[in-house]
Amino acid sequence: MSPPTPRIYVAGHRGMVGAAIVRTLQAQGLPASQLITRTHAELDLTDQAAVRAFFAQEQPDQVYLAAAKVGGIHANNTYPADFIYQNLMIEANVIEAAFRAGVKKLLFLGSSCIYPKLAAQPMTESALLTGTLEPTNEPYAIAKIAGIKLCESYNRQYGASHGVDYRSVMPTNLYGPGDNYHPENSHVVPALIRRFHEAQAQGTPEVAIWGTGTPLREFLYVDDMAAASVHVMNLAPAVYQQHTQPMLSHINVGFGSDLSIADLARAVAATVGYTGSIRFDTSKPDGTPRKLMDSSRLHSLGWKARVSLTEGLALAYQDFLQNAPRSV
Ligand SMILES: NC(=O)C1=CN([C@@H]2O[C@H](COP(=O)(O)OP(=O)(O)OC[C@H]3O[C@@H](n4cnc5c(N)ncnc54)[C@H](OP(=O)(O)O)[C@@H]3O)[C@@H](O)[C@H]2O)C=CC1
Ligand SMILES: C[C@H]1O[C@H](OP(=O)(O)OP(=O)(O)OC[C@H]2O[C@@H](n3cnc4c(=O)[nH]c(N)nc43)[C@H](O)[C@@H]2O)[C@@H](O)[C@@H](O)C1=O
């Protein structure tokens, strides 16, 4: 007899990644009756009492923690208090309430910004806590590091006695359907899709790109990220433990190669069909000079990215054309 289908809570199911995790789980056959979701308006995850009551009532078997205060370089730099406070509260509340409700399996989503600003490239999991962080997103990074350490601490204290198995994945920069296209607060890919699209539509001869164009970034399509998340959640405990260490347990999720922001801008312009020129606005910050993940831990666990940047940008632009007017 096959085991019963787990009841799965996806926190942040209306966000870009949470929605992709839901799509992946449903494509793999998860029935609607086994999926638990709450919108931000229905459950504020920074509210400890509400989160405890929700978990006590729902008692999920698995939790994907994809809810967070998220934004690009400008949002991180402008709202540091929101980024550290909300993310610490969401993680602490969800992980502690999940433990109290008897949840054995939880996946926490961190970020590549947990690594030092000048970490050796590509960045391995062991670069964590070896140097100074990038100042534009240090508060967010500190909260994400706390999330990893929450998972590890619950495993160390309650793994043997309660069967707790909480895991963490560190995504590189993501993009795709459901992204945030805000002109200032978004990440670079959705920001440039919108800016080039508007310049094309209005016949603007020049588009400004923030910074020098020299920083290198790695970009992963969101459905690949969702597939990697479900893959890591479902690894047998013995396999996961064989590839990780109790106090170095997180897993990088990258695409495998990076490109300069100038080259990204040219790729987005080509996707949108913009033929004007590009100017670099060096009054805006560059952030970390390079952030390429070493994803060999995940590769040895049997998962690799599938969607190329060209293909992913075309899919993202299609999403922008269909859905962005509602979100911008
Ligand atoms: N996008 C990226 O490039 C990267 C993302 N990540 C990580 O992946 C995860 C998902 O990010 P992504 O999908 O892009 O982000 P989104 O902003 O698209 O989604 C985040 C979701 O969390 C919800 N949320 C935020 N605060 C609360 C709260 N207090 N209570 C309940 N729900 C809340 C949001 O709801 P609402 O919108 O209603 O507030 C939203 O649905 C995050 O952990 C992020 O840090 C990591 C690396 C890169
Ligand atoms: C995912 C990741 O996201 C953030 O870190 P980031 O890598 O700096 O991400 P970003 O997408 O904002 O910028 C990437 C690069 O692109 C340049 N850039 C050019 N023009 C625009 C532009 O129009 N918008 C934005 N946002 N950036 C632009 C920008 O100057 C930078 O050099 C953190 O929140 C961090 O915490 C985090 O986890």
Tab-separated table of C-alpha atoms and ligand atoms in Angstrom:
chain	number	residue	atom	x	y	z
A	1	MET	CA	0.000	0.000	0.000
A	2	SER	CA	1.412	3.457	-0.906
A	3	PRO	CA	1.840	6.024	1.905
A	4	PRO	CA	-0.983	8.599	2.319
A	5	THR	CA	-0.590	11.821	0.301
A	6	PRO	CA	0.880	14.469	2.642
A	7	ARG	CA	-0.979	17.676	3.497
A	8	ILE	CA	1.298	20.456	2.334
A	9	TYR	CA	1.332	24.112	3.395
A	10	VAL	CA	2.936	26.475	0.873
A	11	ALA	CA	3.621	29.769	2.660
A	12	GLY	CA	3.681	32.626	0.119
A	13	HIS	CA	1.642	30.742	-2.508
A	14	ARG	CA	0.708	33.962	-4.325
A	15	GLY	CA	4.346	35.048	-4.693
A	16	MET	CA	6.481	34.206	-7.721
A	17	VAL	CA	8.198	31.160	-6.178
A	18	GLY	CA	5.310	29.963	-3.997
A	19	ALA	CA	2.987	29.929	-7.014
A	20	ALA	CA	5.565	27.943	-9.002
A	21	ILE	CA	5.907	25.430	-6.131
A	22	VAL	CA	2.114	25.008	-6.137
A	23	ARG	CA	2.169	24.458	-9.938
A	24	THR	CA	4.914	21.843	-9.549
A	25	LEU	CA	3.165	19.980	-6.720
A	26	GLN	CA	-0.113	19.955	-8.643
A	27	ALA	CA	1.620	18.765	-11.818
A	28	GLN	CA	3.032	15.913	-9.741
A	29	GLY	CA	-0.490	14.961	-8.685
A	30	LEU	CA	-1.087	16.728	-5.359
A	31	PRO	CA	-4.875	16.976	-5.016
A	32	ALA	CA	-6.383	20.352	-4.048
A	33	SER	CA	-7.660	18.795	-0.808
A	34	GLN	CA	-4.043	18.239	0.371
A	35	LEU	CA	-2.813	21.776	-0.381
A	36	ILE	CA	-2.998	24.367	2.412
A	37	THR	CA	-2.646	28.068	1.606
A	38	ARG	CA	-3.392	31.416	3.244
A	39	THR	CA	-3.056	34.847	1.695
A	40	HIS	CA	-1.133	37.550	3.553
A	41	ALA	CA	-4.473	39.203	4.379
A	42	GLU	CA	-5.808	35.937	5.865
A	43	LEU	CA	-2.672	35.140	7.895
A	44	ASP	CA	0.083	37.636	8.699
A	45	LEU	CA	3.104	35.422	9.318
A	46	THR	CA	4.749	38.094	11.492
A	47	ASP	CA	1.899	37.559	14.005
A	48	GLN	CA	3.112	34.812	16.331
A	49	ALA	CA	-0.239	34.017	17.969
A	50	ALA	CA	-2.037	33.817	14.619
A	51	VAL	CA	0.667	31.563	13.163
A	52	ARG	CA	0.523	29.217	16.163
A	53	ALA	CA	-3.267	28.993	15.955
A	54	PHE	CA	-3.107	28.296	12.212
A	55	PHE	CA	-0.596	25.449	12.608
A	56	ALA	CA	-2.459	23.961	15.576
A	57	GLN	CA	-5.632	23.898	13.487
A	58	GLU	CA	-4.218	22.720	10.136
A	59	GLN	CA	-1.379	20.404	11.296
A	60	PRO	CA	0.287	20.078	7.882
A	61	ASP	CA	2.715	17.250	7.141
A	62	GLN	CA	5.081	19.431	5.105
A	63	VAL	CA	5.827	23.151	4.857
A	64	TYR	CA	7.446	25.109	2.012
A	65	LEU	CA	8.497	28.464	3.503
A	66	ALA	CA	8.441	30.750	0.424
A	67	ALA	CA	6.847	33.761	2.150
A	68	ALA	CA	9.233	36.631	2.772
A	69	LYS	CA	9.749	40.357	2.403
A	70	VAL	CA	11.483	40.373	-1.000
A	71	GLY	CA	12.926	43.048	-3.284
A	72	GLY	CA	15.850	44.154	-5.380
A	73	ILE	CA	18.895	46.222	-4.517
A	74	HIS	CA	17.014	49.532	-4.127
A	75	ALA	CA	14.233	48.091	-1.921
A	76	ASN	CA	16.779	46.318	0.302
A	77	ASN	CA	18.818	49.505	0.641
A	78	THR	CA	15.789	51.737	1.300
A	79	TYR	CA	13.742	49.592	3.716
A	80	PRO	CA	16.381	47.702	5.775
A	81	ALA	CA	14.226	47.633	8.925
A	82	ASP	CA	11.325	45.996	7.058
A	83	PHE	CA	13.653	43.437	5.480
A	84	ILE	CA	15.322	42.303	8.702
A	85	TYR	CA	12.282	42.520	11.007
A	86	GLN	CA	9.670	40.911	8.773
A	87	ASN	CA	11.919	38.114	7.593
A	88	LEU	CA	13.165	37.230	11.086
A	89	MET	CA	9.595	37.189	12.404
A	90	ILE	CA	8.190	35.114	9.536
A	91	GLU	CA	10.942	32.490	9.848
A	92	ALA	CA	10.920	32.274	13.633
A	93	ASN	CA	7.134	32.116	13.842
A	94	VAL	CA	6.671	29.539	11.083
A	95	ILE	CA	9.504	27.238	12.150
A	96	GLU	CA	8.609	27.249	15.869
A	97	ALA	CA	4.865	26.839	15.202
A	98	ALA	CA	5.564	24.036	12.716
A	99	PHE	CA	7.641	22.243	15.356
A	100	ARG	CA	4.928	22.676	18.010
A	101	ALA	CA	2.342	21.269	15.591
A	102	GLY	CA	4.467	18.183	14.940
A	103	VAL	CA	5.627	19.073	11.412
A	104	LYS	CA	8.549	16.816	10.500
A	105	LYS	CA	9.422	18.183	7.062
A	106	LEU	CA	9.998	21.848	6.231
A	107	LEU	CA	11.917	23.588	3.442
A	108	PHE	CA	13.202	27.112	4.029
A	109	LEU	CA	14.067	29.358	1.081
A	110	GLY	CA	17.063	31.613	1.688
A	111	SER	CA	19.108	33.551	-0.873
A	112	SER	CA	22.581	33.713	-2.432
A	113	CYS	CA	23.106	37.021	-0.605
A	114	ILE	CA	23.954	35.042	2.572
A	115	TYR	CA	27.530	34.747	1.285
A	116	PRO	CA	30.282	37.318	1.847
A	117	LYS	CA	30.450	40.174	-0.661
A	118	LEU	CA	33.878	39.047	-1.859
A	119	ALA	CA	33.459	35.261	-1.503
A	120	ALA	CA	35.608	33.089	-3.790
A	121	GLN	CA	33.710	32.221	-6.975
A	122	PRO	CA	31.822	30.030	-7.555
A	123	MET	CA	30.492	30.207	-3.980
A	124	THR	CA	30.287	26.903	-2.122
A	125	GLU	CA	27.985	26.324	0.848
A	126	SER	CA	31.056	26.439	3.129
A	127	ALA	CA	31.600	30.161	2.303
A	128	LEU	CA	28.792	30.944	4.785
A	129	LEU	CA	29.938	33.180	7.680
A	130	THR	CA	33.495	33.540	6.374
A	131	GLY	CA	33.442	37.271	5.639
A	132	THR	CA	31.695	40.649	5.505
A	133	LEU	CA	28.327	40.845	3.739
A	134	GLU	CA	27.283	43.208	0.911
A	135	PRO	CA	26.026	46.373	2.701
A	136	THR	CA	22.997	47.004	0.406
A	137	ASN	CA	21.346	43.767	1.574
A	138	GLU	CA	23.066	42.899	4.856
A	139	PRO	CA	19.846	43.062	6.978
A	140	TYR	CA	18.008	40.690	4.607
A	141	ALA	CA	21.063	38.406	4.462
A	142	ILE	CA	21.317	38.274	8.266
A	143	ALA	CA	17.644	37.235	8.451
A	144	LYS	CA	18.199	34.540	5.808
A	145	ILE	CA	21.269	33.232	7.690
A	146	ALA	CA	19.093	33.096	10.828
A	147	GLY	CA	16.588	30.982	8.859
A	148	ILE	CA	19.280	28.433	7.992
A	149	LYS	CA	20.437	28.342	11.612
A	150	LEU	CA	16.850	27.956	12.884
A	151	CYS	CA	16.416	24.863	10.698
A	152	GLU	CA	19.769	23.415	11.768
A	153	SER	CA	19.133	24.110	15.457
A	154	TYR	CA	15.711	22.424	15.458
A	155	ASN	CA	17.256	19.439	13.653
A	156	ARG	CA	20.098	19.204	16.175
A	157	GLN	CA	17.852	19.536	19.222
A	158	TYR	CA	14.778	17.654	18.008
A	159	GLY	CA	15.926	15.522	15.064
A	160	ALA	CA	16.545	12.307	16.993
A	161	SER	CA	13.788	12.764	19.600
A	162	HIS	CA	10.988	14.141	17.370
A	163	GLY	CA	12.008	13.213	13.808
A	164	VAL	CA	12.404	16.882	12.806
A	165	ASP	CA	13.984	17.240	9.335
A	166	TYR	CA	14.088	20.923	8.310
A	167	ARG	CA	16.084	21.766	5.169
A	168	SER	CA	17.235	24.955	3.417
A	169	VAL	CA	17.814	25.898	-0.196
A	170	MET	CA	19.650	29.066	-1.307
A	171	PRO	CA	18.347	30.323	-4.647
A	172	THR	CA	20.399	32.507	-6.949
A	173	ASN	CA	18.609	35.528	-8.545
A	174	LEU	CA	15.241	34.322	-9.875
A	175	TYR	CA	12.839	35.537	-12.558
A	176	GLY	CA	9.739	34.336	-14.369
A	177	PRO	CA	5.944	34.414	-14.361
A	178	GLY	CA	4.409	36.242	-11.413
A	179	ASP	CA	7.449	38.474	-10.864
A	180	ASN	CA	7.195	41.915	-9.313
A	181	TYR	CA	7.459	44.579	-12.068
A	182	HIS	CA	7.645	47.620	-9.788
A	183	PRO	CA	9.952	50.214	-11.428
A	184	GLU	CA	12.151	50.723	-8.330
A	185	ASN	CA	11.536	47.913	-5.839
A	186	SER	CA	11.827	44.927	-8.191
A	187	HIS	CA	14.841	42.816	-9.175
A	188	VAL	CA	16.820	43.580	-12.327
A	189	VAL	CA	15.121	41.186	-14.780
A	190	PRO	CA	11.509	42.339	-14.257
A	191	ALA	CA	12.678	45.976	-13.981
A	192	LEU	CA	14.423	45.768	-17.358
A	193	ILE	CA	11.569	43.889	-19.030
A	194	ARG	CA	9.246	46.696	-18.051
A	195	ARG	CA	11.680	49.528	-18.897
A	196	PHE	CA	12.607	48.192	-22.337
A	197	HIS	CA	8.964	47.363	-23.106
A	198	GLU	CA	7.853	50.904	-22.231
A	199	ALA	CA	10.770	52.451	-24.168
A	200	GLN	CA	9.878	50.329	-27.197
A	201	ALA	CA	6.194	51.256	-26.969
A	202	GLN	CA	6.960	54.982	-26.557
A	203	GLY	CA	9.843	55.145	-29.057
A	204	THR	CA	12.355	56.305	-26.382
A	205	PRO	CA	15.850	56.389	-27.968
A	206	GLU	CA	17.815	55.484	-24.801
A	207	VAL	CA	17.252	53.301	-21.718
A	208	ALA	CA	19.095	53.784	-18.411
A	209	ILE	CA	20.499	50.751	-16.564
A	210	TRP	CA	21.476	51.100	-12.918
A	211	GLY	CA	25.150	50.915	-11.966
A	212	THR	CA	28.165	50.294	-14.178
A	213	GLY	CA	26.816	47.221	-15.983
A	214	THR	CA	29.887	45.235	-14.850
A	215	PRO	CA	28.437	43.203	-11.927
A	216	LEU	CA	28.021	39.533	-12.775
A	217	ARG	CA	24.822	37.708	-11.875
A	218	GLU	CA	23.434	34.212	-12.298
A	219	PHE	CA	19.726	33.899	-13.180
A	220	LEU	CA	17.444	30.899	-12.655
A	221	TYR	CA	13.949	30.506	-14.105
A	222	VAL	CA	11.383	30.200	-11.328
A	223	ASP	CA	9.909	26.861	-12.428
A	224	ASP	CA	13.412	25.373	-12.197
A	225	MET	CA	13.619	26.775	-8.651
A	226	ALA	CA	10.286	25.202	-7.758
A	227	ALA	CA	11.347	21.841	-9.183
A	228	ALA	CA	14.599	22.003	-7.179
A	229	SER	CA	12.649	22.829	-3.999
A	230	VAL	CA	10.348	19.827	-4.364
A	231	HIS	CA	13.349	17.634	-5.243
A	232	VAL	CA	15.232	18.638	-2.077
A	233	MET	CA	12.126	18.273	0.116
A	234	ASN	CA	11.584	14.714	-1.162
A	235	LEU	CA	15.157	13.425	-0.822
A	236	ALA	CA	15.399	10.449	1.519
A	237	PRO	CA	16.835	11.564	4.899
A	238	ALA	CA	19.861	9.273	4.539
A	239	VAL	CA	20.693	10.765	1.118
A	240	TYR	CA	20.254	14.363	2.348
A	241	GLN	CA	22.403	13.694	5.407
A	242	GLN	CA	25.097	12.055	3.331
A	243	HIS	CA	25.525	15.239	1.254
A	244	THR	CA	25.191	17.823	4.048
A	245	GLN	CA	26.493	18.432	7.562
A	246	PRO	CA	24.399	19.244	10.649
A	247	MET	CA	25.863	22.774	10.877
A	248	LEU	CA	26.374	23.274	7.129
A	249	SER	CA	23.124	21.904	5.811
A	250	HIS	CA	21.910	24.400	3.195
A	251	ILE	CA	21.959	23.652	-0.536
A	252	ASN	CA	22.764	26.149	-3.310
A	253	VAL	CA	20.350	26.314	-6.239
A	254	GLY	CA	21.934	27.993	-9.247
A	255	PHE	CA	21.771	27.964	-13.025
A	256	GLY	CA	25.475	27.214	-13.530
A	257	SER	CA	26.795	30.276	-15.345
A	258	ASP	CA	26.551	34.052	-15.046
A	259	LEU	CA	26.712	37.139	-17.253
A	260	SER	CA	27.292	40.874	-16.792
A	261	ILE	CA	24.361	43.214	-16.197
A	262	ALA	CA	25.305	44.952	-19.474
A	263	ASP	CA	24.933	41.620	-21.324
A	264	LEU	CA	21.694	40.898	-19.476
A	265	ALA	CA	20.369	44.307	-20.590
A	266	ARG	CA	21.222	43.489	-24.208
A	267	ALA	CA	19.483	40.095	-23.862
A	268	VAL	CA	16.330	41.697	-22.425
A	269	ALA	CA	16.368	44.382	-25.142
A	270	ALA	CA	16.563	41.628	-27.778
A	271	THR	CA	13.697	39.704	-26.132
A	272	VAL	CA	11.505	42.803	-26.139
A	273	GLY	CA	12.633	43.931	-29.619
A	274	TYR	CA	14.110	47.245	-28.415
A	275	THR	CA	16.756	48.628	-30.776
A	276	GLY	CA	17.665	51.951	-29.093
A	277	SER	CA	20.810	52.536	-27.019
A	278	ILE	CA	21.691	51.716	-23.408
A	279	ARG	CA	23.159	54.160	-20.861
A	280	PHE	CA	24.649	53.234	-17.470
A	281	ASP	CA	23.514	55.324	-14.508
A	282	THR	CA	26.528	55.097	-12.200
A	283	SER	CA	24.781	57.111	-9.481
A	284	LYS	CA	22.940	53.833	-8.691
A	285	PRO	CA	24.645	51.029	-6.707
A	286	ASP	CA	26.220	47.933	-8.268
A	287	GLY	CA	25.946	45.728	-5.181
A	288	THR	CA	28.046	42.569	-5.021
A	289	PRO	CA	30.556	42.384	-7.919
A	290	ARG	CA	29.857	38.694	-8.577
A	291	LYS	CA	27.484	36.046	-7.136
A	292	LEU	CA	27.927	32.742	-8.953
A	293	MET	CA	26.776	29.719	-6.994
A	294	ASP	CA	28.627	26.434	-6.853
A	295	SER	CA	25.656	24.074	-7.206
A	296	SER	CA	27.652	20.838	-7.231
A	297	ARG	CA	26.041	19.696	-3.959
A	298	LEU	CA	22.625	19.824	-5.652
A	299	HIS	CA	23.971	18.262	-8.851
A	300	SER	CA	25.328	15.334	-6.875
A	301	LEU	CA	21.841	15.009	-5.354
A	302	GLY	CA	20.435	14.499	-8.856
A	303	TRP	CA	19.056	17.898	-9.948
A	304	LYS	CA	20.114	20.421	-12.632
A	305	ALA	CA	18.536	23.547	-14.154
A	306	ARG	CA	16.741	23.094	-17.470
A	307	VAL	CA	15.495	26.450	-18.756
A	308	SER	CA	18.054	28.585	-20.646
A	309	LEU	CA	18.184	32.348	-20.090
A	310	THR	CA	16.971	33.046	-23.651
A	311	GLU	CA	14.021	30.694	-23.229
A	312	GLY	CA	13.263	31.957	-19.717
A	313	LEU	CA	13.342	35.626	-20.733
A	314	ALA	CA	10.897	34.914	-23.568
A	315	LEU	CA	8.528	33.166	-21.115
A	316	ALA	CA	8.899	35.990	-18.588
A	317	TYR	CA	8.156	38.629	-21.241
A	318	GLN	CA	5.076	36.668	-22.332
A	319	ASP	CA	3.919	36.732	-18.681
A	320	PHE	CA	4.572	40.468	-18.486
A	321	LEU	CA	2.451	41.090	-21.588
A	322	GLN	CA	-0.404	38.954	-20.262
A	323	ASN	CA	-0.412	39.819	-16.571
A	324	ALA	CA	1.673	42.872	-15.720
A	325	PRO	CA	-1.004	45.504	-16.336
A	326	ARG	CA	-2.708	44.111	-13.218
A	327	SER	CA	0.410	44.308	-11.007
A	328	VAL	CA	2.168	47.507	-12.108
B	1	LIG	N1	12.920	36.587	-6.375
B	1	LIG	C1	14.199	36.316	-6.263
B	1	LIG	O1	15.022	36.691	-7.127
B	1	LIG	C2	14.709	35.527	-5.100
B	1	LIG	C3	13.869	35.075	-4.095
B	1	LIG	N2	14.396	34.359	-3.039
B	1	LIG	C4	13.558	33.879	-1.955
B	1	LIG	O2	12.500	33.072	-2.471
B	1	LIG	C5	11.333	33.222	-1.658
B	1	LIG	C6	10.150	33.627	-2.512
B	1	LIG	O3	10.444	34.861	-3.150
B	1	LIG	P1	9.483	35.469	-4.283
B	1	LIG	O4	8.443	34.490	-4.627
B	1	LIG	O5	10.372	36.031	-5.320
B	1	LIG	O6	8.854	36.701	-3.503
B	1	LIG	P2	7.397	37.367	-3.714
B	1	LIG	O7	7.506	38.747	-3.178
B	1	LIG	O8	6.951	37.171	-5.113
B	1	LIG	O9	6.466	36.493	-2.777
B	1	LIG	C7	6.559	36.515	-1.387
B	1	LIG	C8	5.223	36.092	-0.824
B	1	LIG	O10	5.289	36.151	0.611
B	1	LIG	C9	4.105	36.774	1.081
B	1	LIG	N3	4.355	37.462	2.343
B	1	LIG	C10	5.245	38.438	2.593
B	1	LIG	N4	5.160	38.832	3.875
B	1	LIG	C11	4.163	38.098	4.446
B	1	LIG	C12	3.601	38.047	5.737
B	1	LIG	N5	4.030	38.848	6.716
B	1	LIG	N6	2.596	37.179	5.965
B	1	LIG	C13	2.141	36.368	4.974
B	1	LIG	N7	2.643	36.367	3.736
B	1	LIG	C14	3.652	37.224	3.470
B	1	LIG	C15	3.746	37.767	0.001
B	1	LIG	O11	2.412	38.159	0.093
B	1	LIG	P3	2.052	39.718	-0.218
B	1	LIG	O12	2.620	39.975	-1.583
B	1	LIG	O13	0.569	39.719	-0.157
B	1	LIG	O14	2.728	40.497	0.848
B	1	LIG	C16	4.055	36.976	-1.255
B	1	LIG	O15	2.983	36.178	-1.626
B	1	LIG	C17	11.683	34.233	-0.575
B	1	LIG	O16	12.096	33.556	0.576
B	1	LIG	C18	12.863	34.978	-1.185
B	1	LIG	O17	13.681	35.516	-0.185
B	1	LIG	C19	15.726	34.082	-2.964
B	1	LIG	C20	16.592	34.504	-3.930
B	1	LIG	C21	16.158	35.251	-5.076
B	2	LIG	C1	18.077	38.242	-5.330
B	2	LIG	C2	18.934	39.302	-4.718
B	2	LIG	O1	18.465	40.580	-5.119
B	2	LIG	C3	19.175	41.720	-4.609
B	2	LIG	O2	20.487	41.684	-4.947
B	2	LIG	P1	21.041	41.973	-6.372
B	2	LIG	O3	21.704	40.772	-6.896
B	2	LIG	O4	21.852	43.197	-6.315
B	2	LIG	O5	19.725	42.131	-7.254
B	2	LIG	P2	19.044	43.159	-8.225
B	2	LIG	O6	18.250	42.315	-9.130
B	2	LIG	O7	18.311	44.236	-7.540
B	2	LIG	O8	20.267	43.869	-9.004
B	2	LIG	C4	21.212	43.149	-9.752
B	2	LIG	C5	22.147	44.098	-10.458
B	2	LIG	O9	21.413	44.723	-11.515
B	2	LIG	C6	21.643	46.129	-11.497
B	2	LIG	N1	20.489	46.813	-12.113
B	2	LIG	C7	20.547	47.514	-13.291
B	2	LIG	N2	19.362	48.083	-13.550
B	2	LIG	C8	18.535	47.690	-12.529
B	2	LIG	C9	17.163	47.968	-12.270
B	2	LIG	O10	16.479	48.674	-12.998
B	2	LIG	N3	16.641	47.376	-11.151
B	2	LIG	C10	17.384	46.578	-10.312
B	2	LIG	N4	16.803	46.036	-9.228
B	2	LIG	N5	18.708	46.346	-10.548
B	2	LIG	C11	19.261	46.896	-11.647
B	2	LIG	C12	21.844	46.429	-10.030
B	2	LIG	O11	22.474	47.672	-9.851
B	2	LIG	C13	22.703	45.233	-9.609
B	2	LIG	O12	24.038	45.462	-9.965
B	2	LIG	C14	19.075	41.754	-3.150
B	2	LIG	O13	17.797	42.070	-2.808
B	2	LIG	C15	19.516	40.448	-2.516
B	2	LIG	O14	19.109	40.451	-1.211
B	2	LIG	C16	19.006	39.229	-3.231
B	2	LIG	O15	18.770	38.190	-2.643
